[in-house]
Amino acid sequence: MTSPAPFAEVRREFVAGLGRRIETMQQALSQLESRFDAEAAQTLYRAAHSLNGTAGSFGVEDVADAAGDLEALSRGWLEHKLLAADEWRAATAALKELDGAVRSYRATAAAGSVRSSAARLAVVGELTSLISAAVDMREIFRGAIEKVQRVLDFRRASVVLVDHDGSHYYIQTLYDRARGGFVPGEASFPIGQGLTGEAIRTGRPQLVNALPGTEGILLQEGRRISAMIVPLHVSDRVIGALNFGHEAEGHYTEEDLDWAVVLGRQIETSLYYSTLLNTIAQQREALAHEHATVQGQRNQLEALIDASDAAIMLVGPDGKIAYGNAEMARLVGIPHEAVVGASVETVHRFLRGSFVDAAALAIQENVLLQDAARRDRVELTFPRRATYQRVVAPARDTSGELLGHIVLYRDVTHEVEVEKAKTELVSIVSHELRTPMTSVKASLGLLLAGAGGTLEPAAHELIEVALRNADRLIRLVNDLLDVSRLEAGRMEFRREPVWLEDTIAASLEMVAAFAKGRDVTLRAEAPREPQQVIADRDRVVQVFVNLLSNAIKFSPQGGRVDVRSWREDGFVVTEVRDRGRGIAPEQLKLVFDPFKQLDSSTTREHGGAGLGLTIAQGIARALGGELRAESEVGKGSRFFVKLPEAPRG
Amino acid sequence: MAEPVRALIIDDDPDLLLLVRRTLEFSAGWEVATAGSGAAGIELARNTRPPPQVIVVDVMMPGIDGYEVCRRLKRDPLTAGIPIVLFTARRDLNPRELAESGADGVVFKPFQPAELAQQVLELCR
């Protein structure tokens, strides 16, 4: 079996002989300048014909073209045995062109071990430009191998890449000259196998000039071959390798390896940019998607806010309006487009004139500088006189970062009017009820006293029922009146120093009979020193009577109710404690709620309208104090009345 | 003259209990027993011999309420056959709760004394 003449040697000879061929042609052409010479024409024709053929087979088109021109001219001369002067000049020009093409080719072509640095630099430069043109990996590898051919001699070149888990490498691009160029190759090898595996594992370039050839390696069974392997890195990681193989033993030099490494670096760079560009492209796509999603949500949110009948704006941390809806623009009295981006000072300047109470705007300005929310009601005169529910609250993103403040105004004029009407209705109805009830009560009382004559026992019993229930109704009406007065803030109080001990004693006296009837002991602990509060004595007694009645009602037979008081931070606290069944936590929240107890069956069992605690709390608050409760199911309840202490003089 | 109707009235308000009893005794000549709580009412319904022919029970009572009284009596074979009428001041009774209780009818407060007996009998039919 004969192996084909190594391609590189043929090419090396070809390149080496080019100079001599040009010289031969120049001599022959100069002999033809003055007259036709058959021998010289024959020499020129043969040289041009030969060069045309070989240059063509090496793919050096411009050399082949110029040689072809010379070949055609000289053949004509041989056929006609004469030559014209202009034909000679054309031949001279063609030869000059040929000489230039040959020099150019010699400058870039590789010839044996003397590979031109200029050509290699040129290829490096071309690889650099490949980087900016190609983004696809395969395109980069193919382009690189095609260009490297010109400066490095190989039978086979390949790019292998490490797979995703790092256990194998596979052939990504394979060029085999003997098989006519790029061939499909998908073979995969364990990372521990072969020289390529070693280069990838160690990250070091490999040069071998006597590798035993196998079926798998260049199909050179039984011969020794040459190979260079350059690992390819991207971001400190070996991602694959660049392989060159040659059939001849001892073909590659250390210089060749250096060049291969330089080429490898270029490919790495382009790979790096390729991955980078891919990553950037992916990120851009992801960002665009995210942006679209966020924009969509934002649009929905803005549509929602715009559709709201409340005036809403977001004041950014920079003091500019980041968002404001049309309703807010109307409230401020500026065009909607002018709201966003306006400074909060500008908006406030426009709003200032609308406030009935100028202090309300100052509150808003203050809250915007703080981290706390505020809800209140304000009166505005523009765009119409109305009561607004105002909310100023800090807005935060999911990480807790302050985005600014939400400012919201909702017109609650109608709600306020309805509330007022309800309170007035209750007040009027209660007053109207009291008059007929008084007549009913008085008449029944007279009947029982015998004003209508002596009553049969059965009649007496029925009139007693009527009188008891008339009293119950009057108490209920009075309670309703108190609740509606407290709600409207129309309950009148005298505020004067009141001795607490005296008030407690009066209250205990009022419930003494009730307690006795239920067999409940009342015990008041005398304070260490006299305590005085600023309050309305009768109303304080009302509070205590309410609390004591409740405590007695819910005490077991033979139980005890304790009352004690103490001073605390400018207040005097009075505790009323029972040892009854207690109140469950969810019920405890409701005990001060009006009408919550009204429906409850416990009220009838214990004989009351269920408004007592609501009224007691309303009075305590109106007097600048508080009423709160603690309770434990099965152990009893404790109510604490807190009232402002009178100045001690 | 027909036998007087034997009725049981259950209500936690003693005044109302008295008025209903007097009304039924005076206007219709019924024989009326009374109970001041759901538990006492159930006890009485089970143990009275002969048993009541009709039971009137207040809906809103502490402890065992009117619905529960109804449910328990209707579950007990001893009392399941006795018609039960609910007595309430509320116009907004929960229809589902009412149906589930098994009550035979509802009389709303305030009632017309002269019509009460007739009304209860009509609901029991």
CSV table of N, CA and C in Angstrom, one decimal, chain B residues 13-102:
chain,number,residue,atom,x,y,z
B,13,ASP,N,-88.4,35.0,79.8
B,13,ASP,CA,-88.9,36.3,80.4
B,13,ASP,C,-90.1,35.9,81.3
B,14,PRO,N,-90.0,36.0,82.6
B,14,PRO,CA,-91.1,35.6,83.5
B,14,PRO,C,-92.4,36.4,83.2
B,15,ASP,N,-92.2,37.7,82.9
B,15,ASP,CA,-93.4,38.6,82.7
B,15,ASP,C,-94.2,38.1,81.5
B,16,LEU,N,-93.4,37.7,80.4
B,16,LEU,CA,-94.1,37.3,79.2
B,16,LEU,C,-94.7,35.9,79.4
B,17,LEU,N,-94.0,35.1,80.2
B,17,LEU,CA,-94.6,33.8,80.5
B,17,LEU,C,-96.0,33.9,81.2
B,18,LEU,N,-96.0,34.8,82.1
B,18,LEU,CA,-97.3,35.1,82.9
B,18,LEU,C,-98.4,35.6,81.9
B,19,LEU,N,-98.0,36.5,81.0
B,19,LEU,CA,-99.0,37.1,80.1
B,19,LEU,C,-99.5,36.1,79.1
B,20,VAL,N,-98.7,35.3,78.6
B,20,VAL,CA,-99.1,34.3,77.6
B,20,VAL,C,-100.0,33.3,78.3
B,21,ARG,N,-99.6,32.9,79.5
B,21,ARG,CA,-100.4,31.9,80.3
B,21,ARG,C,-101.8,32.5,80.5
B,22,ARG,N,-101.8,33.7,81.0
B,22,ARG,CA,-103.1,34.3,81.4
B,22,ARG,C,-104.0,34.5,80.1
B,23,THR,N,-103.3,34.9,79.0
B,23,THR,CA,-104.0,35.0,77.7
B,23,THR,C,-104.7,33.7,77.3
B,24,LEU,N,-104.0,32.6,77.3
B,24,LEU,CA,-104.5,31.4,76.8
B,24,LEU,C,-105.6,30.8,77.8
B,25,GLU,N,-105.3,31.0,79.1
B,25,GLU,CA,-106.3,30.5,80.1
B,25,GLU,C,-107.6,31.3,80.0
B,26,PHE,N,-107.4,32.6,79.9
B,26,PHE,CA,-108.6,33.5,80.0
B,26,PHE,C,-109.4,33.5,78.7
B,27,SER,N,-108.6,33.6,77.5
B,27,SER,CA,-109.4,33.8,76.2
B,27,SER,C,-109.8,32.4,75.6
B,28,ALA,N,-109.1,31.3,75.9
B,28,ALA,CA,-109.4,30.0,75.3
B,28,ALA,C,-109.7,28.9,76.2
B,29,GLY,N,-109.5,29.2,77.5
B,29,GLY,CA,-109.7,28.2,78.5
B,29,GLY,C,-108.7,27.0,78.4
B,30,TRP,N,-107.5,27.3,78.0
B,30,TRP,CA,-106.5,26.2,77.9
B,30,TRP,C,-105.9,25.9,79.2
B,31,GLU,N,-105.3,24.7,79.3
B,31,GLU,CA,-104.6,24.3,80.5
B,31,GLU,C,-103.1,24.5,80.1
B,32,VAL,N,-102.5,25.5,80.9
B,32,VAL,CA,-101.2,25.9,80.5
B,32,VAL,C,-100.1,25.6,81.5
B,33,ALA,N,-99.0,24.9,81.1
B,33,ALA,CA,-97.9,24.7,81.9
B,33,ALA,C,-96.8,25.6,81.4
B,34,THR,N,-95.9,26.1,82.3
B,34,THR,CA,-94.8,27.0,81.8
B,34,THR,C,-93.4,26.5,82.3
B,35,ALA,N,-92.4,26.9,81.5
B,35,ALA,CA,-91.0,26.6,81.9
B,35,ALA,C,-90.2,27.8,81.5
B,36,GLY,N,-89.2,28.2,82.4
B,36,GLY,CA,-88.4,29.4,82.3
B,36,GLY,C,-87.2,29.2,81.5
B,37,SER,N,-86.9,28.0,81.0
B,37,SER,CA,-85.7,27.8,80.2
B,37,SER,C,-85.9,26.6,79.3
B,38,GLY,N,-85.0,26.5,78.3
B,38,GLY,CA,-85.1,25.4,77.3
B,38,GLY,C,-85.0,24.1,78.0
B,39,ALA,N,-84.0,24.0,78.9
B,39,ALA,CA,-83.8,22.7,79.6
B,39,ALA,C,-85.0,22.3,80.4
B,40,ALA,N,-85.5,23.2,81.2
B,40,ALA,CA,-86.7,22.9,82.0
B,40,ALA,C,-87.9,22.6,81.1
B,41,GLY,N,-88.0,23.2,80.0
B,41,GLY,CA,-89.1,23.0,79.0
B,41,GLY,C,-89.0,21.5,78.5
B,42,ILE,N,-87.9,21.1,78.1
B,42,ILE,CA,-87.7,19.8,77.5
B,42,ILE,C,-88.1,18.7,78.6
B,43,GLU,N,-87.6,19.0,79.8
B,43,GLU,CA,-87.8,18.1,80.9
B,43,GLU,C,-89.4,17.9,81.1
B,44,LEU,N,-90.0,19.0,81.1
B,44,LEU,CA,-91.5,19.1,81.3
B,44,LEU,C,-92.2,18.4,80.2
B,45,ALA,N,-91.8,18.6,79.0
B,45,ALA,CA,-92.5,18.0,77.8
B,45,ALA,C,-92.4,16.5,77.9
B,46,ARG,N,-91.3,16.0,78.4
B,46,ARG,CA,-91.1,14.5,78.4
B,46,ARG,C,-91.8,13.9,79.6
B,47,ASN,N,-91.9,14.6,80.7
B,47,ASN,CA,-92.4,13.9,81.9
B,47,ASN,C,-93.9,14.2,82.2
B,48,THR,N,-94.5,15.2,81.5
B,48,THR,CA,-95.9,15.5,81.9
B,48,THR,C,-96.8,14.4,81.4
B,49,ARG,N,-97.7,13.9,82.2
B,49,ARG,CA,-98.7,12.9,81.8
B,49,ARG,C,-100.1,13.4,82.1
B,50,PRO,N,-101.0,13.5,81.1
B,50,PRO,CA,-100.7,13.3,79.7
B,50,PRO,C,-99.9,14.4,79.1
B,51,PRO,N,-99.1,14.1,78.1
B,51,PRO,CA,-98.2,15.1,77.5
B,51,PRO,C,-99.0,16.3,76.9
B,52,PRO,N,-98.2,17.4,76.8
B,52,PRO,CA,-98.9,18.6,76.2
B,52,PRO,C,-99.3,18.3,74.8
B,53,GLN,N,-100.4,19.0,74.3
B,53,GLN,CA,-100.8,18.8,72.9
B,53,GLN,C,-100.2,19.8,72.0
B,54,VAL,N,-99.7,20.9,72.6
B,54,VAL,CA,-99.0,21.9,71.8
B,54,VAL,C,-97.9,22.6,72.7
B,55,ILE,N,-96.7,22.9,72.0
B,55,ILE,CA,-95.7,23.6,72.7
B,55,ILE,C,-95.4,24.9,72.0
B,56,VAL,N,-95.3,26.0,72.8
B,56,VAL,CA,-94.9,27.3,72.3
B,56,VAL,C,-93.6,27.7,72.9
B,57,VAL,N,-92.6,27.9,72.1
B,57,VAL,CA,-91.2,28.1,72.7
B,57,VAL,C,-90.6,29.4,72.1
B,58,ASP,N,-90.0,30.2,73.0
B,58,ASP,CA,-89.3,31.5,72.6
B,58,ASP,C,-88.0,31.1,71.9
B,59,VAL,N,-87.7,31.8,70.8
B,59,VAL,CA,-86.5,31.5,70.1
B,59,VAL,C,-85.2,31.9,70.8
B,60,MET,N,-85.2,33.1,71.3
B,60,MET,CA,-83.9,33.6,71.9
B,60,MET,C,-83.9,33.4,73.4
B,61,MET,N,-83.2,32.4,73.8
B,61,MET,CA,-83.1,32.2,75.2
B,61,MET,C,-81.6,31.8,75.5
B,62,PRO,N,-81.1,32.1,76.7
B,62,PRO,CA,-79.8,31.7,77.1
B,62,PRO,C,-79.7,30.2,77.2
B,63,GLY,N,-78.5,29.7,77.0
B,63,GLY,CA,-78.4,28.2,77.1
B,63,GLY,C,-79.0,27.5,75.9
B,64,ILE,N,-80.0,26.6,76.2
B,64,ILE,CA,-80.6,26.0,75.1
B,64,ILE,C,-81.7,26.9,74.5
B,65,ASP,N,-81.5,27.3,73.2
B,65,ASP,CA,-82.4,28.2,72.6
B,65,ASP,C,-83.6,27.5,72.0
B,66,GLY,N,-84.6,28.3,71.4
B,66,GLY,CA,-85.8,27.7,70.9
B,66,GLY,C,-85.6,26.7,69.8
B,67,TYR,N,-84.6,27.0,68.9
B,67,TYR,CA,-84.3,26.0,67.8
B,67,TYR,C,-83.9,24.7,68.4
B,68,GLU,N,-83.0,24.8,69.4
B,68,GLU,CA,-82.4,23.6,69.9
B,68,GLU,C,-83.5,22.7,70.7
B,69,VAL,N,-84.4,23.5,71.4
B,69,VAL,CA,-85.5,22.8,72.1
B,69,VAL,C,-86.3,22.0,71.0
B,70,CYS,N,-86.6,22.7,69.9
B,70,CYS,CA,-87.4,22.1,68.8
B,70,CYS,C,-86.7,20.8,68.3
B,71,ARG,N,-85.4,21.0,68.0
B,71,ARG,CA,-84.6,19.8,67.4
B,71,ARG,C,-84.6,18.6,68.4
B,72,ARG,N,-84.4,18.9,69.6
B,72,ARG,CA,-84.3,17.8,70.6
B,72,ARG,C,-85.7,17.1,70.8
B,73,LEU,N,-86.7,17.9,70.9
B,73,LEU,CA,-88.1,17.3,71.1
B,73,LEU,C,-88.5,16.5,69.9
B,74,LYS,N,-88.1,17.0,68.7
B,74,LYS,CA,-88.5,16.4,67.4
B,74,LYS,C,-87.8,15.1,67.2
B,75,ARG,N,-86.6,15.0,67.8
B,75,ARG,CA,-85.7,13.8,67.7
B,75,ARG,C,-86.2,12.7,68.7
B,76,ASP,N,-86.9,13.1,69.7
B,76,ASP,CA,-87.2,12.2,70.8
B,76,ASP,C,-88.6,11.5,70.5
B,77,PRO,N,-88.6,10.2,70.3
B,77,PRO,CA,-89.9,9.5,69.9
B,77,PRO,C,-91.1,9.9,70.9
B,78,LEU,N,-90.7,10.1,72.2
B,78,LEU,CA,-91.7,10.5,73.2
B,78,LEU,C,-92.4,11.7,72.8
B,79,THR,N,-91.7,12.7,72.2
B,79,THR,CA,-92.3,14.1,72.0
B,79,THR,C,-92.4,14.5,70.6
B,80,ALA,N,-91.9,13.6,69.7
B,80,ALA,CA,-91.8,13.9,68.2
B,80,ALA,C,-93.2,14.3,67.7
B,81,GLY,N,-94.2,13.8,68.2
B,81,GLY,CA,-95.5,14.0,67.6
B,81,GLY,C,-96.2,15.3,68.1
B,82,ILE,N,-95.6,16.0,69.1
B,82,ILE,CA,-96.2,17.2,69.6
B,82,ILE,C,-95.9,18.4,68.7
B,83,PRO,N,-96.9,19.1,68.2
B,83,PRO,CA,-96.7,20.3,67.4
B,83,PRO,C,-96.0,21.4,68.2
B,84,ILE,N,-95.0,22.0,67.5
B,84,ILE,CA,-94.2,23.1,68.2
B,84,ILE,C,-94.3,24.4,67.4
B,85,VAL,N,-94.6,25.5,68.1
B,85,VAL,CA,-94.7,26.8,67.5
B,85,VAL,C,-93.6,27.7,68.1
B,86,LEU,N,-92.8,28.3,67.3
B,86,LEU,CA,-91.8,29.2,67.8
B,86,LEU,C,-92.4,30.6,68.0
B,87,PHE,N,-91.8,31.3,69.0
B,87,PHE,CA,-92.3,32.6,69.5
B,87,PHE,C,-91.2,33.5,69.4
B,88,THR,N,-91.3,34.6,68.7
B,88,THR,CA,-90.1,35.5,68.5
B,88,THR,C,-90.5,36.9,68.2
B,89,ALA,N,-89.6,37.9,68.6
B,89,ALA,CA,-89.8,39.3,68.3
B,89,ALA,C,-89.1,39.6,66.9
B,90,ARG,N,-88.2,38.7,66.5
B,90,ARG,CA,-87.4,39.0,65.3
B,90,ARG,C,-88.1,38.6,64.0
B,91,ARG,N,-88.1,39.6,63.1
B,91,ARG,CA,-88.8,39.3,61.8
B,91,ARG,C,-87.8,38.6,60.8
B,92,ASP,N,-86.5,38.7,61.2
B,92,ASP,CA,-85.5,38.2,60.2
B,92,ASP,C,-84.9,36.9,60.6
B,93,LEU,N,-85.8,35.9,60.9
B,93,LEU,CA,-85.3,34.6,61.3
B,93,LEU,C,-84.6,33.9,60.1
B,94,ASN,N,-83.6,33.2,60.4
B,94,ASN,CA,-82.9,32.4,59.3
B,94,ASN,C,-83.7,31.3,58.8
B,95,PRO,N,-84.2,31.3,57.5
B,95,PRO,CA,-85.2,30.3,57.1
B,95,PRO,C,-84.6,28.9,57.1
B,96,ARG,N,-83.3,28.7,56.9
B,96,ARG,CA,-82.7,27.4,56.9
B,96,ARG,C,-82.7,26.8,58.4
B,97,GLU,N,-82.4,27.7,59.3
B,97,GLU,CA,-82.3,27.3,60.7
B,97,GLU,C,-83.8,26.9,61.2
B,98,LEU,N,-84.7,27.7,60.7
B,98,LEU,CA,-86.1,27.5,61.0
B,98,LEU,C,-86.5,26.1,60.5
B,99,ALA,N,-86.2,25.8,59.2
B,99,ALA,CA,-86.6,24.6,58.6
B,99,ALA,C,-86.0,23.4,59.3
B,100,GLU,N,-84.7,23.5,59.6
B,100,GLU,CA,-83.9,22.4,60.2
B,100,GLU,C,-84.4,22.1,61.6
B,101,SER,N,-85.0,23.1,62.2
B,101,SER,CA,-85.5,22.9,63.6
B,101,SER,C,-86.7,22.0,63.7
B,102,GLY,N,-87.4,21.9,62.6
B,102,GLY,CA,-88.6,21.1,62.6
B,102,GLY,C,-89.8,21.7,63.2
